[in-house]
Every structure is written in structure tokens, then in C-alpha cells.
XYZ file of C-alpha atoms in Angstrom:
531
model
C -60.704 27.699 -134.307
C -61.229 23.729 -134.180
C -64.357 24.223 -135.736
C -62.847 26.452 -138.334
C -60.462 23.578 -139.246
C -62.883 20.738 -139.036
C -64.780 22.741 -141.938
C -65.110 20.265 -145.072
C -62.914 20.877 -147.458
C -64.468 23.171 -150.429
C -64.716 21.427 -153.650
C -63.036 21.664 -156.442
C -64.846 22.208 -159.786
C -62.182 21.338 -161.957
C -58.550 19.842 -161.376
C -55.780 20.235 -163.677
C -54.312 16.873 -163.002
C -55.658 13.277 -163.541
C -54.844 12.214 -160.224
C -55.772 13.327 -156.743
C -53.997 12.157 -153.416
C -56.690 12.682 -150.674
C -55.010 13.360 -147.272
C -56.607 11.662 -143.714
C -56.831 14.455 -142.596
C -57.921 18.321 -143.833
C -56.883 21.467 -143.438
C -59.097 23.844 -145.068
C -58.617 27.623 -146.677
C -60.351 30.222 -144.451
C -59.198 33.488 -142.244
C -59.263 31.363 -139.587
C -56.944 28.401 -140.672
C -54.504 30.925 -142.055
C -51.812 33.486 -140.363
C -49.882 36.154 -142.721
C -46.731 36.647 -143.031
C -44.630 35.157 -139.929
C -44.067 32.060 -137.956
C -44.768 31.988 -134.229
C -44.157 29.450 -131.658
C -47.204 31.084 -130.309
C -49.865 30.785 -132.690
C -52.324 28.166 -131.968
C -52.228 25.133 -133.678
C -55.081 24.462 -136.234
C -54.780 21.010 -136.632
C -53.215 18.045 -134.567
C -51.875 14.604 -136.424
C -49.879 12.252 -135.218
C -46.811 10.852 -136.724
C -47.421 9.045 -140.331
C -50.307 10.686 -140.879
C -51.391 12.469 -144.608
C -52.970 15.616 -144.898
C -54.513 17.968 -147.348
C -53.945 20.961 -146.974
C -54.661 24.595 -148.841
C -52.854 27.186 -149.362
C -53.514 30.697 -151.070
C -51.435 33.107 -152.799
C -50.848 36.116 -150.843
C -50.388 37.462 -154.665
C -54.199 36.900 -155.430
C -55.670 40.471 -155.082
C -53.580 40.962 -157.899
C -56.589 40.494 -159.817
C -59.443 40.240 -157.529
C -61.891 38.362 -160.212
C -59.454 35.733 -161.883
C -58.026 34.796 -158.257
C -60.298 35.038 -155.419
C -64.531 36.046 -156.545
C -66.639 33.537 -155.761
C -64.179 30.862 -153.646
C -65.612 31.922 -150.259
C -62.166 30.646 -148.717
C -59.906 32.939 -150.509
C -62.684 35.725 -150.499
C -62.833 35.162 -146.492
C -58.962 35.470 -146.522
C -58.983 38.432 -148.923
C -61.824 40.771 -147.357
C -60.313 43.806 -146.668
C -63.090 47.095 -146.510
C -63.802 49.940 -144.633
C -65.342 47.811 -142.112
C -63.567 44.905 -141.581
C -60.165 42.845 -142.367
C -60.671 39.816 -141.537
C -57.184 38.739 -141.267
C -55.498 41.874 -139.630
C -51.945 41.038 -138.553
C -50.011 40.706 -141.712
C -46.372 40.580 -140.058
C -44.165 39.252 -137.429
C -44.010 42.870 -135.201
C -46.631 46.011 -135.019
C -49.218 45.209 -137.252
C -50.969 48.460 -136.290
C -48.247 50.419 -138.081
C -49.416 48.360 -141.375
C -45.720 48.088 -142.946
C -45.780 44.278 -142.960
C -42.460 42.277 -142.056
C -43.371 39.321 -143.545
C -45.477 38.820 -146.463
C -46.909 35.201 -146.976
C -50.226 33.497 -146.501
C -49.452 30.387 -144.519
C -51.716 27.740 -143.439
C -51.691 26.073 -139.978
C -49.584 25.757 -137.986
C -50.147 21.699 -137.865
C -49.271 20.368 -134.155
C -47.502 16.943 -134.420
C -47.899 14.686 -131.128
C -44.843 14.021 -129.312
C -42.689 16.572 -131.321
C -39.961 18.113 -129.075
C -36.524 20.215 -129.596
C -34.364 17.299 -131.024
C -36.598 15.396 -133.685
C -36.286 16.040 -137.020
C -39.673 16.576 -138.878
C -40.285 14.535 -142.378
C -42.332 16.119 -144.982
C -43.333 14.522 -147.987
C -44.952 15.918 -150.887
C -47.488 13.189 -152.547
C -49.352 15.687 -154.489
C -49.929 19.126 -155.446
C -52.768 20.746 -157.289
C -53.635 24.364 -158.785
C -57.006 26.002 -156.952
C -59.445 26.644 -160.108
C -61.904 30.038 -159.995
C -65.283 30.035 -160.213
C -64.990 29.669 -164.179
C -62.934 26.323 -163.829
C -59.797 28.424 -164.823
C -56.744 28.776 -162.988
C -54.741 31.683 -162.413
C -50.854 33.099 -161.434
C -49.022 36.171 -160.601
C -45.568 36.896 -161.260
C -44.502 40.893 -159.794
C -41.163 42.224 -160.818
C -41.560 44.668 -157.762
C -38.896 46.526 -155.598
C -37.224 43.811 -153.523
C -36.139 41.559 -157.061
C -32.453 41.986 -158.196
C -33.447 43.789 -161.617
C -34.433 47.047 -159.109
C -30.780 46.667 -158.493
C -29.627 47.532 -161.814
C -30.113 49.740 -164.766
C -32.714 49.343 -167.274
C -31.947 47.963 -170.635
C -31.888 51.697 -171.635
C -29.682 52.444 -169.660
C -32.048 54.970 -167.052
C -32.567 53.983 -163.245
C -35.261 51.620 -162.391
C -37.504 53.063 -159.929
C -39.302 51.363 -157.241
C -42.338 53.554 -156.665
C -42.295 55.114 -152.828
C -39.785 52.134 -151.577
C -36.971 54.687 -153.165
C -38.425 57.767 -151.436
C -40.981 59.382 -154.534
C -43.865 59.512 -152.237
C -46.773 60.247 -154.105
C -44.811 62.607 -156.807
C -46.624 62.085 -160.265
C -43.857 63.050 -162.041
C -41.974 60.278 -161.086
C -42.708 56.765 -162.582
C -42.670 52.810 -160.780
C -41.483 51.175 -162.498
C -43.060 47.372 -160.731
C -45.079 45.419 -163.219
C -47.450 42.710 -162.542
C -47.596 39.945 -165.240
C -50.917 37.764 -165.120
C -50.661 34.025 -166.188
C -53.295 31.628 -167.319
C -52.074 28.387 -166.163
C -53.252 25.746 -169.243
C -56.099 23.043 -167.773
C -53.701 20.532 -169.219
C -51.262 21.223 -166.402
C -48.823 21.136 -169.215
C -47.593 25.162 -168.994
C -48.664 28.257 -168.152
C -49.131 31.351 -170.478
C -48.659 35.066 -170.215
C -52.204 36.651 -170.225
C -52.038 40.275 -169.325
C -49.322 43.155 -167.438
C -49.616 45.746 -166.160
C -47.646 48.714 -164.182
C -48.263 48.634 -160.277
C -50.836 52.153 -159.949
C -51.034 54.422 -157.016
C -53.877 53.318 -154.954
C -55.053 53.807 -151.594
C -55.713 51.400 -149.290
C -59.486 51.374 -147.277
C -57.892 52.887 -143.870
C -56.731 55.946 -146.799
C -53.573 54.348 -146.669
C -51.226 55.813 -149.928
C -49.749 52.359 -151.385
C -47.826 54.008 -154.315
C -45.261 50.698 -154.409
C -45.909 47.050 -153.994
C -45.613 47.479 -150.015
C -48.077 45.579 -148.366
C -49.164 41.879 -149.013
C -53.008 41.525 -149.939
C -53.202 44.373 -151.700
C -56.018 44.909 -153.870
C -55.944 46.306 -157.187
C -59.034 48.296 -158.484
C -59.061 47.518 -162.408
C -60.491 48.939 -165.020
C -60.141 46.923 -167.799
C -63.438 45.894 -169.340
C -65.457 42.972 -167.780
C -63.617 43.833 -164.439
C -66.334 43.641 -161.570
C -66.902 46.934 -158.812
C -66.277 44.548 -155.874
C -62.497 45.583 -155.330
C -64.048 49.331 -154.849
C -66.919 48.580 -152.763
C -64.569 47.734 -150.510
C -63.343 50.903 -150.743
C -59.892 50.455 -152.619
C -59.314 53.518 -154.983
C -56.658 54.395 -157.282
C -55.525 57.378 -158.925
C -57.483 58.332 -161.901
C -55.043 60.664 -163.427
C -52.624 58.220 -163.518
C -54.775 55.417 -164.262
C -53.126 51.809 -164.904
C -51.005 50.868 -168.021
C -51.643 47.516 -169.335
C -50.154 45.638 -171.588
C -52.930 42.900 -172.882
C -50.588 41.569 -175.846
C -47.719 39.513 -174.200
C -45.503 37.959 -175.927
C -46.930 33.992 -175.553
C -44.730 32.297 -173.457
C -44.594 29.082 -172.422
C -43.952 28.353 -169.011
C -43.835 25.001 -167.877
C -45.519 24.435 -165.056
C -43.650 22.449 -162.089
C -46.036 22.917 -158.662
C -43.789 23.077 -155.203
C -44.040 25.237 -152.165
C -41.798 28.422 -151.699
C -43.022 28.975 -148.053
C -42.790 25.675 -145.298
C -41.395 25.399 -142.458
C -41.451 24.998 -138.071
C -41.578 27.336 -135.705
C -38.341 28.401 -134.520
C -37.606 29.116 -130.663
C -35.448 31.660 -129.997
C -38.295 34.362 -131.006
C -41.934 34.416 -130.424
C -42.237 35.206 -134.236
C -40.455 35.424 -137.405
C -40.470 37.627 -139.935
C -41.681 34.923 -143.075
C -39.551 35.991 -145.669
C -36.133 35.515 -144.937
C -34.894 31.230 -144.839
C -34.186 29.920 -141.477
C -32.729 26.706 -140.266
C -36.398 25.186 -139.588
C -37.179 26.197 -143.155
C -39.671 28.718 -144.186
C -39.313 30.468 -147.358
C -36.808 28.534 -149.512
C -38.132 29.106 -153.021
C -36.633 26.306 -154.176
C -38.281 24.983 -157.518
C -37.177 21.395 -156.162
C -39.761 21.265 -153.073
C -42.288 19.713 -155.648
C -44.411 16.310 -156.158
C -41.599 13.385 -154.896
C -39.564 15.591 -152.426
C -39.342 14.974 -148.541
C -38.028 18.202 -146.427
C -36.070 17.554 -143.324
C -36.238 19.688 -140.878
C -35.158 20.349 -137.297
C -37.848 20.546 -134.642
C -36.990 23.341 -131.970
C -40.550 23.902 -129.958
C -42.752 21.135 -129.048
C -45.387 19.928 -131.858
C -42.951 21.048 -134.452
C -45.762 23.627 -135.443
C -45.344 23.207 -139.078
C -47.359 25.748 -141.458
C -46.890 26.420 -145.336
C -47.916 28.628 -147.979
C -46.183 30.891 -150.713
C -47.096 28.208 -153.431
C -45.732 28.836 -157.191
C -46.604 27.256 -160.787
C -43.158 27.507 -161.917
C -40.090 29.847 -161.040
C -36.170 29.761 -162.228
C -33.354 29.109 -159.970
C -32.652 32.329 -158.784
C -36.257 34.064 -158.754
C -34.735 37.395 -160.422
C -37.488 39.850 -160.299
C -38.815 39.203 -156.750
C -41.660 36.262 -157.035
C -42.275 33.244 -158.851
C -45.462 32.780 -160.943
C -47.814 32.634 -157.281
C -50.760 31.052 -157.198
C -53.265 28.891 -154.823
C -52.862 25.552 -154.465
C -54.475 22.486 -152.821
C -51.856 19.785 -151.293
C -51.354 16.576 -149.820
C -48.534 16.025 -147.595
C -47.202 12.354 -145.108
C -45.461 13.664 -142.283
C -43.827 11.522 -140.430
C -41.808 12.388 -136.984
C -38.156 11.273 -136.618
C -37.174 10.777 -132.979
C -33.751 11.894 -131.657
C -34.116 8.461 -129.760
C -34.384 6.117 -132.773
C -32.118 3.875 -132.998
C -32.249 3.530 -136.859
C -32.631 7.551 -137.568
C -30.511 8.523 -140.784
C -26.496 9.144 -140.280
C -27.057 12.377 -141.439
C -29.218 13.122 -138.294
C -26.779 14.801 -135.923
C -25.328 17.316 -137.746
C -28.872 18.798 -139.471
C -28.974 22.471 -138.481
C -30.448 23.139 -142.002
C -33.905 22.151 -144.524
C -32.533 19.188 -146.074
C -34.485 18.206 -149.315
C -34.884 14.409 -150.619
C -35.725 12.759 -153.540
C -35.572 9.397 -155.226
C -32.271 10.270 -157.241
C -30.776 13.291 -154.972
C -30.111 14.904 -151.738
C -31.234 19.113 -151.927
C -28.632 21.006 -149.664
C -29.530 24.282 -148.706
C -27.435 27.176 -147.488
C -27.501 30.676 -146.884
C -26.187 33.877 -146.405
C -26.526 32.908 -142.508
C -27.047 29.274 -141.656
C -29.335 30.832 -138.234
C -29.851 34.628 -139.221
C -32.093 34.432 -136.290
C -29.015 34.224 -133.996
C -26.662 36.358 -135.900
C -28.723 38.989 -135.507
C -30.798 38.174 -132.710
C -31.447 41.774 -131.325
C -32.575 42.490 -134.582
C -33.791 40.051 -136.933
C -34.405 42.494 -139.591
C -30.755 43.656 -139.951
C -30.749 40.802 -142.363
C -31.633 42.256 -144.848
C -28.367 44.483 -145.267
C -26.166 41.469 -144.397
C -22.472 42.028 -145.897
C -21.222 40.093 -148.758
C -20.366 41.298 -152.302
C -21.771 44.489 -153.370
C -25.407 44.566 -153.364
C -25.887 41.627 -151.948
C -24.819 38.502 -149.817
C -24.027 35.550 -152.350
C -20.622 34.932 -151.149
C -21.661 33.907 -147.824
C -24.317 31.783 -149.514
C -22.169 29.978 -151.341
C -19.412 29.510 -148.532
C -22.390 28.019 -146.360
C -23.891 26.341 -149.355
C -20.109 24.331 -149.372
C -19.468 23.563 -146.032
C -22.739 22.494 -145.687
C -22.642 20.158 -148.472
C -19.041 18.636 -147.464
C -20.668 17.920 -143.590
C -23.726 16.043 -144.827
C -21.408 14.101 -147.455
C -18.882 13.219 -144.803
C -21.532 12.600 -142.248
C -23.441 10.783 -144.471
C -21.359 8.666 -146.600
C -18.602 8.097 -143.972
C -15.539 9.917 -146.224
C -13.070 12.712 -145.159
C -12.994 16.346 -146.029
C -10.200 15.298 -149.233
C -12.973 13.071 -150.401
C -15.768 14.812 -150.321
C -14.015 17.962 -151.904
C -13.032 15.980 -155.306
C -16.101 14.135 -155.533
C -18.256 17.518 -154.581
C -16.640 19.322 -157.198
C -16.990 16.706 -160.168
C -20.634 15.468 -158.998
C -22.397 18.025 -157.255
C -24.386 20.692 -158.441
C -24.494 24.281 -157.304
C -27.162 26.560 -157.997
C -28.110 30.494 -156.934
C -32.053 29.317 -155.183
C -33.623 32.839 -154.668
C -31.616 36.446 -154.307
C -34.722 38.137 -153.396
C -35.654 37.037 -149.664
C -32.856 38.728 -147.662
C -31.012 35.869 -146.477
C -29.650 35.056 -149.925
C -29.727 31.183 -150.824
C -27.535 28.653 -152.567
C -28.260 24.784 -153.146
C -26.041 22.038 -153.800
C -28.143 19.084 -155.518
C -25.864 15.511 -154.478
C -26.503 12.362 -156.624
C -27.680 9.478 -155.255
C -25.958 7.836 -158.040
C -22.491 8.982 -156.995
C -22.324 6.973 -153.623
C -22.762 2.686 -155.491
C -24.458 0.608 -152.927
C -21.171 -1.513 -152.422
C -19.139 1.742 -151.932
C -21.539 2.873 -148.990
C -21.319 -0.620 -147.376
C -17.592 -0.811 -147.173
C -17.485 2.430 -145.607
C -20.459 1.439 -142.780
C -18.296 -1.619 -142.346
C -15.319 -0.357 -141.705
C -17.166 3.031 -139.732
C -18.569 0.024 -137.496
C -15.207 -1.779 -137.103
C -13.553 0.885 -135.420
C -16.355 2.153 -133.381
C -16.212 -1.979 -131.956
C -13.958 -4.674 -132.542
C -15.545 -7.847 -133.011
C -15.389 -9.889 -129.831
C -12.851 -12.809 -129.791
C -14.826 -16.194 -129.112
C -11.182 -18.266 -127.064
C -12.226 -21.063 -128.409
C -12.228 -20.240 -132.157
C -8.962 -19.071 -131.440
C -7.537 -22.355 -129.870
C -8.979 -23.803 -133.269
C -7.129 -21.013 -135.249
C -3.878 -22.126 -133.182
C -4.208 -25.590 -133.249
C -4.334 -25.451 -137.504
C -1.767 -22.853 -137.729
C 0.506 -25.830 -135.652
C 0.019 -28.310 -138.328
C 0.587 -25.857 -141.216
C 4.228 -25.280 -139.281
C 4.812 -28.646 -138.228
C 3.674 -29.836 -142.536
C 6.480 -27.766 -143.649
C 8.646 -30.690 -142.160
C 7.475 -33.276 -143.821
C 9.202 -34.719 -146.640
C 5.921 -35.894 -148.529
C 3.736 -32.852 -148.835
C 0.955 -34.817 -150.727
C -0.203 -37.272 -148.658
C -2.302 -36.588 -145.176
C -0.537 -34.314 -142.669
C 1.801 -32.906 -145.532
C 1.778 -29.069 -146.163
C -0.584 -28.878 -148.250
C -3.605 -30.939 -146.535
C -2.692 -29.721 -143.417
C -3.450 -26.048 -145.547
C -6.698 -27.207 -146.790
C -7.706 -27.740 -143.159
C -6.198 -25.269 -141.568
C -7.884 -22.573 -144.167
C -11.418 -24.060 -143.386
C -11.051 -23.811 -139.541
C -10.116 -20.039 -140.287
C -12.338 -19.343 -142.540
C -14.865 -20.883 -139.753
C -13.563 -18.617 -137.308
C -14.104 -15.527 -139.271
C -17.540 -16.088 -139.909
C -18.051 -16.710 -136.255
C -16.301 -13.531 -135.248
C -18.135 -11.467 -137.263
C -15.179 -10.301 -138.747
């Protein structure tokens, strides 16, 4: 495995971006460097840094096999990640629990996990993003999916006709042909300008079977491979021995309408290793992080978040083009990307550690204008359903679904890092919370529902932020009283009494001189005090 990571890094042979930020360290793409679909305080670390150290590190779409040809032939990392036959899969745990039974609880391809020296339960893990780049194919091009698949809130409603949408075998139609799925894929060329990405092809998710013989009649297993037959399509998704079936073919639709998508790079999937399990399921959001889906975790962000098992044992993945707040229809546009991250170790010992730092029990998101708050429908599903992790995905709130919760958690903990933070009470933070800060639905797709509140900086004036430290410091310690400043003080406050006597008040020893001095000495003992 240390050989594995110390592999070069494979080249790119064309970037989308004019600038590259090269990390001092590497962490390359292979089946080695990678673990699918769950976080484990157990996995072995893949790379060790120390605090303040950069990295690049890459990161595939566990979306690729999608379309075998435009996302994975001829990169030998993806295609090592991605090899899946009758004789061999290279990377065969894809889940946090019984990998045997191949129903995958957890879905995402996640690099690392990165081992940070003197990490421990306590510290609070920095992440910044310095720069984030698409993964070109063999042809130089660049490739996304985006699948509108079972688990995305449109399955939850009617079609726009007004008939049931129908998830394939998730709903219970087995292998029935008379029964549609109604999951669809949509394939996006991402333009080499970096500028946007366009719709390129669709098409409806087919019934195929799997190389074990495997029926995967629904989008059901991440790293599933679709066998094509559109023309130009290459036979290597079959000689692996993927089929599909031929009287039901696969619909496309090759004339989109041409969307523009902006494109705006950040990582759905990062996070630590928690400790109260050995591993996680990595779909559902968790107080060391994981699968946020926030559009925000981008170029210019730094994640916070709270170390629980020594080395913090950070890994990431899940990386998107672009996606809306809210990721209706179950993904963003996925795709493989190639990143370079500082990450820098906060001690629970520092003595200059942020103010925010004692009450983080949640991925807290920085940038140079705001603060990213993130809650869920659980602020530690892992606890609230400890037994049974999974359970979280029916967790109560309004009907179908958990967005009240989200947004309860979302508020409370917005108002405790704005109190903690800016040193104002609960009436404070409410009014300026509800004129200032933005609240925004993040995903309702990954079973613990999430809600952001975006803070600006803006908000809080420097001077504002002082007075409040000052006067947060003045009652935690009274300034010490130096005696002999205050004989001073006493002295001039005697000739200011004894000057209200006299009957000349302008010359020396009158009121006002004795004022003049009096203020000065004062003054002089202020400064002293540190008052």
C-alpha cells in the first residue's frame, strides 16, 4: 500500500484551467489508494503529512461506468478502480457492512484516508481548498454524470403527467418487462474552457446483469457498468462480462436540449473518521463531515472539522462540476477530479485556536466573505441511532422526509457559533440571523437531510467585534489595580475638591488647573491599568 501511494502522479494531457496548484505531497488514483463507499477508523492510512502540509490528491467519480469510454478507457487509474469481470474486482467491498451480499450501504469512491501526525480526539482538522481540476480522457475531453435515479426527491412525486414515477426494482418490479424505470442518466460534456458544462446525451437506466449474474434492473449498486450500444461505443464493458437485456434495449435521447451549466468544481464527499463505529455508511452527513453536497466546498473554502480518532484519517471523493442547492434528482453533475488541498491541524491546546472552537460538533465551512453552517436532520445520526445506523434513512420529520429537523438544527446551530463567536446573546443573534443570514435546503437526497446557513463576514465591523472581546475579557479578569496609581488618582482628586474653595479659579491651584492636572494623572492611570 505505501508503494501504491508513492506511485507518481499520472499526467494530465490537458487541463481545463490556466493554473495548477501542485501539492508537496501526492496521493494518486488507483484500487489501492481508494476505499468505496464508507469511512472506517480502521482502514489503513495511505498517506501520512504532517500539519501545514499541501497535497494533491485524486479523486474519481463513482458515477464513471456510466459511460465506460468517455469516463474511464485508457486512464489506467480509473480503469484499475473500475475493473469489474468475471474474474476479478479489483476493489470488492463497496459498503460499510456485508459486502458479500453486494447491496452496497454506501456508495462513494473516496481517496485515502490521509493520516495527520499528532491528530487526536479534541483537534479540529483545517482543510483548505487551493485548487480543483476536472480529470480529462484519453481524447483530452472531460466528462460528467448527472442520474435522476430512485433515492432523488422527484421519485417522491408524480410525474408531470400526472402517472407514478417508478424506480425500477427499488419499488418491488423485479425483473417484470411490463413495468417501466423510470431513472435516467444525463451525460455532460464539460467545455475545455472551464466556463460550463453542456448536456450531451440521456438515456433510461436498462436492465443489465452484473458479471457474478447479478439482475441490476435499478440504479442499485455503485460502479455499475453500462453496456452501450450506441455507435462508436467500444466491446470492453462486455468483455467483462456485463450484459443487458436485448429486448428491452436502452432508450436514448442524443438531442438534449443545450444547456448551459456553469461549472463551479467542489467536493460532495470529505470528511474524518468517526469513532463510535468501525465504519460508516458514506452517504448520510455526519458531524466529522462526509457527504455534504454542498456547492460551497469549492476553490477558497476551508472545512472545519472535529477530529475523533487519532490521525484524523481524512479521505474524500464524490466530486461534482456543478449541482443546485438542494440536489433534487439524487446526484450532482459527478465527475473525476484532481485536487490540491493545505491541511493544517488545530490543537485543542492552542492558546490562540478560534472562539468558535469549543462548541464545533459540526463541518464548519470558511471563506474570505462568509462562515458555511451546516445542519441536519440529526446533528450525530451516528448516536441517535447507534444500534442501527441505517434507520436514518426513515428519520421522522414532515411527510416524506426530514427537513424540519434540518432546519431546527440548521438554527440552533447557527445562533451557537454566532454567540460563541461574536460574543452576543441569543436576542442578538436572533434579529441579526434573521435579517443577515442566509438559509438554504443543501441536499434532500442523502438520508440525513441538510440545511445551511451562509453568515456574512460583513455583518460583524471590525470595531463591533473588538468591543465585544473587550468587554468578554473584562469580565473574565479585572484589570489589576497598581496602589500606587491609585494614591496618584487620590492625591488629584484632593486638589480638584480642595480648588472648588478657592475664590480665583484661574490662576494655579484654582479649579480649573487643579482639573487639567488632575485629568492627566487619570488619564495616566488608565493607561497603566490596562483599563
Amino acid at each position: 500500500l505505501a508503494a501504491a501511494a508513492a506511485k507518481p502522479a499520472r499526467k494530465e494531457t490537458r487541463k481545463l484551467h490556466d493554473f495548477t496548484v501542485e501539492g508537496e505531497k501526492t496521493l494518486p488514483l488507483n484500487n489501492y489508494t481508494v476505499h468505496w463507499g464508507y469511512f472506517s477508523q480502521l482502514e489503513q492510512p495511505k498517506l501520512t503529512i504532517t500539519s501545514g502540509e499541501t497535497v494533491t490528491v485524486e479523486m474519481a467519480s463513482h458515477h464513471a461506468c456510466d459511460d465506460y469510454d468517455k469516463m474511464v478507457a485508457g486512464d489506467s487509474g480509473m480503469e484499475s478502480v473500475f475493473e469489474w469481470s468475471t474474474s476479478v474486482m479489483n476493489v470488492e467491498r463497496r459498503g460499510a457492512t456485508e459486502p458479500s451480499l453486494f447491496q452496497a450501504d454506501g456508495v462513494h469512491v473516496l481517496t485515502g484516508p490521509i493520516y495527520v501526525e499528532d491528530a487526536e480526539a479534541g483537534d479540529v482538522l483545517a482543510v483548505e481548498i487551493l485548487d480543483l481540476k476536472p480529470r480529462p480522457n484519453q481524447d483530452g475531453k472531460t466528462y460528467g454524470s448527472n442520474a435522476a435515479a430512485w433515492w432523488g426527491f422527484q421519485a417522491r412525486n408524480d410525474k408531470a403527467d400526472g402517472t407514478p414515477y417508478y424506480p425500477g426494482g427499488f419499488m418491488g418490479n423485479g425483473s417484470d418487462p411490463t413495468l417501466p424505470n423510470d431513472e435516467t442518466v444525463s451525460i455532460y460534456e464539460l467545455d475545455p474552457s472551464g466556463e460550463y458544462a453542456t448536456l450531451n446525451y440521456m438515456f433510461k437506466w436498462p436492465f443489465l446483469t452484473d458479471p457474478k449474474g447479478v439482475l441490476r434492473n435499478y440504479y442499485a449498486f455503485p460502479g455499475t457498468c453500462v453496456p452501450h450500444d450506441y455507435p462508436g461505443f467500444s466491446s470492453k464493458v462486455t468483455d467483462m462480462g456485463w450484459t443487458k437485456d436485448e429486448t428491452r434495449g436502452i432508450e436514448y435521447n442524443f438531442d438534449p436540449f443545450p444547456a448551459k451549466i456553469p461549472i463551479n468544481m467542489h467536493v460532495g464527499c470529505m470528511g474524518l473518521a468517526p469513532k463510535s463505529h468501525d465504519s460508516v455508511d458514506s452517504i448520510p452527513p455526519m458531524p466529522t463531515g462526509g457527504n455534504l453536497d454542498n456547492k460551497r466546498i469549492g476553490v477558497g473554502t476551508t472545512m472545519y472539522y472535529p477530529v475523533e480518532v487519532a490521525g484524523a484519517l481524512l479521505s474524500m471523493g464524490d466530486a461534482h462540476a456543478a449541482q443546485g442547492d438542494g440536489e433534487i434528482d439524487g446526484t450532482a453533475i459527478e465527475t473525476s477530479i484532481t485536487g490540491t488541498f493545505k491541511i493544517t491541524l488545530i490543537k485543542k491546546t492552542d492558546a490562540d485556536k478560534p472562539a468558535w472552537f469549543p462548541i464545533l460538533d459540526f463541518p464548519l465551512g470558511e471563506t474570505a466573505d462568509t462562515f458555511i453552517v451546516h445542519g441536519f436532520t440529526e446533528t450525530d445520526y451516528l448516536e441517535t441511532y447507534k444500534d442501527s445506523p441505517g434507520d436514518i434513512y426513515g428519520a421522522p420529520g414532515l411527510p416524506g422526509g426530514a427537513l424540519q429537523p434540518a432546519m431546527m438544527n440548521a438554527y440552533t446551530q447557527t445562533r451557537k457559533f454566532m454567540m460563541a463567536t461574536y460574543n452576543i446573546s441569543q436576542a442578538e443573534s436572533d434579529t441579526i440571523m434573521t435579517q443577515g443570514v442566509d438559509f438554504g435546503i443543501t441536499q434532500l437526497v442523502d438520508g440525513n437531510w441538510g440545511v445551511h446557513g451562509v453568515i456574512p463576514k460583513v455583518i460583524f465591523e471590525e470595531a463591533g467585534v473588538d468591543r465585544r472581546r473587550m468587554l468578554a475579557a473584562a469580565a473574565a479578569k479585572p484589570p489589576k489595580v497598581n496602589l500606587e496609581k491609585a494614591r496618584k488618582l487620590a492625591q488629584a482628586y484632593d486638589k480638584m475638591t480642595k480648588a472648588r474653595k478657592s475664590k480665583n479659579s484661574r490662576r494655579p491651584g484654582s479649579l480649573a488647573h487643579s482639573f487639567e492636572v488632575g485629568s492627566a494623572e487619570l488619564r495616566e492611570w488608565l493607561a497603566g491599568s490596562g483599563t
